[in-house]
Coordinates of C-alpha atoms in Angstrom, one line a residue:
Chain A
G233 CA -10.4 8.7 -10.6
E234 CA -7.7 7.9 -12.5
N235 CA -7.5 6.1 -16.1
V236 CA -4.9 4.0 -17.3
E237 CA -4.7 2.8 -20.8
Q238 CA -2.7 0.6 -22.3
H239 CA -0.7 0.0 -25.2
P240 CA -0.4 -2.5 -27.6
S241 CA -2.6 -5.7 -26.3
T242 CA -0.5 -7.6 -27.5
L243 CA 3.5 -7.5 -29.1
S244 CA 5.5 -10.5 -30.8
V245 CA 8.6 -9.7 -31.9
Q246 CA 11.9 -11.5 -33.0
E247 CA 14.5 -12.5 -30.6
G248 CA 17.2 -9.8 -30.1
D249 CA 14.9 -6.9 -31.5
S250 CA 13.5 -4.2 -28.9
A251 CA 10.0 -3.8 -27.5
V252 CA 8.0 -0.7 -26.6
I253 CA 5.1 -1.0 -24.6
K254 CA 2.9 2.8 -23.6
C255 CA 0.2 3.7 -20.9
T256 CA -0.8 6.9 -20.5
Y257 CA -2.4 8.3 -17.6
S258 CA -5.4 11.1 -16.4
D259 CA -4.5 12.4 -13.4
S260 CA -1.9 15.3 -13.4
A261 CA -1.7 14.4 -9.5
S262 CA 0.2 10.4 -10.5
N263 CA 3.8 10.4 -9.4
Y264 CA 4.6 6.9 -9.0
F265 CA 5.0 4.8 -12.1
P266 CA 6.2 1.1 -12.0
W267 CA 6.3 -1.1 -14.5
Y268 CA 5.1 -4.8 -13.5
K269 CA 5.6 -8.7 -15.7
Q270 CA 2.9 -11.5 -15.0
E271 CA 3.6 -14.7 -15.7
L272 CA 0.9 -17.1 -16.3
G273 CA 0.0 -18.2 -13.4
K274 CA 2.3 -16.5 -10.7
G275 CA 1.7 -12.8 -9.3
P276 CA 3.3 -9.5 -10.7
Q277 CA 6.5 -9.3 -10.3
L278 CA 8.3 -5.4 -9.7
I279 CA 10.6 -4.9 -13.3
I280 CA 10.8 -1.2 -12.8
D281 CA 10.0 2.0 -11.4
I282 CA 10.1 5.8 -12.2
R283 CA 9.2 9.0 -10.4
S284 CA 8.0 12.1 -11.5
N285 CA 11.3 14.5 -10.9
V286 CA 12.5 11.8 -13.1
G287 CA 12.4 11.3 -16.9
E288 CA 14.0 8.6 -17.7
K289 CA 15.3 5.4 -15.4
K290 CA 17.6 2.8 -17.0
D291 CA 18.4 -1.0 -16.0
Q292 CA 20.6 -3.2 -18.4
R293 CA 17.8 -4.1 -21.0
I294 CA 15.1 -2.3 -19.8
A295 CA 14.7 1.2 -19.6
V296 CA 11.5 3.4 -19.1
T297 CA 10.9 7.4 -19.6
L298 CA 7.8 9.5 -18.6
N299 CA 6.3 13.1 -20.2
K300 CA 4.7 14.4 -17.0
T301 CA 3.6 17.1 -19.2
A302 CA 1.5 14.7 -22.0
K303 CA 1.3 12.7 -19.1
H304 CA 2.4 9.6 -21.2
F305 CA 5.3 7.4 -20.2
S306 CA 6.4 4.0 -21.7
L307 CA 8.5 0.9 -21.1
H308 CA 11.6 -0.2 -23.5
I309 CA 12.9 -3.9 -24.0
T310 CA 16.2 -4.1 -25.9
E311 CA 17.6 -7.6 -27.0
T312 CA 14.5 -9.1 -26.5
Q313 CA 15.0 -12.8 -25.3
P314 CA 12.3 -15.3 -24.7
E315 CA 12.5 -15.3 -21.1
D316 CA 11.1 -12.0 -22.0
S317 CA 7.6 -13.3 -22.9
A318 CA 5.2 -12.6 -20.3
V319 CA 2.4 -9.9 -19.9
Y320 CA 3.4 -6.5 -18.5
F321 CA 1.1 -4.0 -17.2
C322 CA 2.0 0.0 -16.4
A323 CA 0.2 1.2 -12.9
A324 CA 0.1 4.4 -12.3
S325 CA -0.3 5.8 -8.5
H326 CA 0.2 9.6 -6.1
T327 CA 2.6 8.2 -3.3
G328 CA 0.5 6.1 -1.1
N329 CA -2.4 5.0 -3.1
Q330 CA -3.5 2.7 -4.2
F331 CA -2.6 1.6 -8.1
Y332 CA -4.3 2.5 -11.4
F333 CA -3.3 -0.4 -13.7
G334 CA -3.4 -0.8 -17.5
T335 CA -4.8 -3.8 -19.4
G336 CA -1.9 -5.2 -19.8
T337 CA 0.0 -6.2 -23.1
S338 CA 1.1 -9.8 -23.4
L339 CA 4.3 -10.1 -25.4
T340 CA 5.9 -12.7 -27.3
V341 CA 8.9 -13.2 -28.4
I342 CA 10.2 -15.2 -30.7
P343 CA 13.2 -17.3 -31.6
Chain B
N300 CA 13.4 -12.2 2.6
A301 CA 10.5 -14.7 2.2
G302 CA 8.3 -12.6 -0.3
V303 CA 4.7 -12.3 -0.1
M304 CA 2.8 -15.0 0.6
Q305 CA -0.9 -15.9 0.1
N306 CA -2.6 -18.7 0.6
P307 CA -4.6 -21.1 -0.6
R308 CA -3.1 -20.7 -3.6
H309 CA -6.1 -22.5 -5.2
L310 CA -10.2 -22.5 -3.8
V311 CA -12.8 -23.9 -4.8
R312 CA -16.7 -22.8 -3.4
R313 CA -20.2 -23.2 -4.9
R314 CA -22.5 -20.6 -4.6
G315 CA -23.7 -19.8 -1.5
Q316 CA -20.2 -20.9 0.7
E317 CA -17.5 -18.5 1.9
A318 CA -14.0 -18.1 1.3
R319 CA -11.7 -16.6 3.4
L320 CA -8.1 -16.0 1.7
R321 CA -5.0 -15.6 4.2
C322 CA -2.4 -12.7 3.1
S323 CA 1.2 -12.8 4.6
P324 CA 3.2 -9.5 4.1
M325 CA 7.2 -9.4 4.0
K326 CA 8.6 -8.5 6.9
G327 CA 8.6 -4.9 7.9
H328 CA 5.6 -3.8 5.1
S329 CA 2.5 -2.6 7.4
H330 CA 0.8 -1.5 3.9
V331 CA -1.3 -4.3 2.7
Y332 CA -3.3 -3.8 -0.4
W333 CA -5.6 -6.0 -2.2
Y334 CA -6.5 -6.6 -5.7
R335 CA -8.9 -8.5 -8.1
Q336 CA -7.3 -10.0 -11.8
L337 CA -10.3 -11.3 -13.6
P338 CA -8.6 -13.1 -16.9
E339 CA -7.0 -11.7 -19.4
E340 CA -7.3 -8.2 -17.6
G341 CA -5.9 -6.0 -15.8
L342 CA -5.5 -5.6 -11.6
K343 CA -8.4 -3.7 -9.9
F344 CA -8.5 -2.4 -6.4
M345 CA -10.4 -3.7 -4.1
V346 CA -8.6 -2.5 -0.4
Y347 CA -6.0 -1.4 1.3
L348 CA -5.2 -1.1 5.1
Q349 CA -2.3 -0.9 7.9
K350 CA -1.9 -2.1 10.9
E351 CA -5.9 -2.9 12.3
N352 CA -6.7 -0.2 10.4
I353 CA -8.5 0.1 6.9
I354 CA -7.7 3.0 4.8
D355 CA -9.4 2.5 1.3
E356 CA -12.1 0.1 0.8
S357 CA -13.5 2.1 -2.3
G358 CA -12.7 -0.7 -4.6
M359 CA -14.6 -3.1 -2.8
P360 CA -18.4 -4.1 -2.4
K361 CA -19.9 -2.9 -0.2
E362 CA -22.1 -6.5 0.3
R363 CA -20.5 -9.6 1.2
F364 CA -17.1 -8.8 1.0
S365 CA -15.0 -8.2 4.1
A366 CA -11.3 -7.6 4.7
E367 CA -8.9 -7.2 8.2
F368 CA -5.3 -6.6 8.6
P369 CA -5.5 -7.8 12.6
K370 CA -2.4 -7.2 15.6
E371 CA -1.1 -10.6 15.0
G372 CA -1.5 -12.3 11.9
P373 CA -2.0 -12.4 8.3
S374 CA -5.1 -9.5 7.0
I375 CA -7.7 -11.8 5.5
L376 CA -10.4 -10.9 2.9
R377 CA -13.8 -12.6 2.9
I378 CA -16.5 -13.1 0.9
Q379 CA -19.4 -13.9 2.5
Q380 CA -22.0 -16.3 -0.1
V381 CA -20.4 -17.2 -3.0
V382 CA -21.1 -16.4 -6.3
R383 CA -19.8 -17.0 -9.8
G384 CA -19.4 -13.7 -10.4
D385 CA -16.5 -13.7 -8.3
S386 CA -14.6 -16.5 -9.4
A387 CA -11.3 -14.6 -10.4
A388 CA -7.6 -14.0 -9.3
Y389 CA -6.9 -12.5 -5.8
F390 CA -3.5 -10.3 -5.8
C391 CA -2.3 -8.9 -2.2
A392 CA 0.6 -6.1 -1.8
S393 CA 2.9 -5.7 0.5
S394 CA 4.6 -2.3 1.0
P395 CA 6.9 -0.5 4.8
A396 CA 5.5 2.3 3.8
E397 CA 3.1 4.3 0.8
E398 CA 6.0 3.1 -1.2
T399 CA 7.1 0.2 -3.6
Q400 CA 4.0 -1.8 -4.0
Y401 CA 5.4 -6.3 -4.0
F402 CA 3.0 -9.0 -4.8
G403 CA 1.8 -12.1 -3.3
P404 CA 1.4 -15.2 -6.5
G405 CA -2.4 -14.2 -5.7
T406 CA -4.8 -17.1 -4.9
R407 CA -7.7 -17.9 -7.7
L408 CA -10.8 -18.7 -6.4
L409 CA -13.2 -21.0 -8.6
V410 CA -17.3 -21.0 -7.6
L411 CA -18.9 -23.4 -8.9

């Protein structure tokens, strides 16, 4: 089955700096890669996703890049704000099937 | 459009009791997924259902766990004879048709 690895497990940045979280996957059949933000005591919230026919996608301060050859994808958050502090999860799936999640990155934005 | 709803939000059971978790998908979504999350860990897939059918239950323990998604009403995840190791957060997600999954707020199960 698919194996998703996520790094780093914790990340602290100063407010206004950028944050980058990286994930790798093992199954070349995976073609859908969402990113979720989870705040304490809440369910995961989809923040951005990318499909394998696209190399990069951007939504305001958030961007995701995908390298199919190397089987890795990354989340980039620019101009970080304290409200960006949360746990971020990457996931990989073959459309319609279960999601395989990374182990999460706890992001702290220091005011 | 209301999001995915789960209830109860918190559930306390003693060892040996049954836990019944409910999930109402978003309107128009016919695909439901259940995941389990242990403290400070990622989400682990349990089961994938469409209306009245189990599509993939490869992540669900063979014993004590069952899931259903009837034609009418919410999806139910049922855990019989709970043990302490079942304590976790259980999340339900729904999607319209093998697309993006939207998660509910979860049910936090504590087994005493």
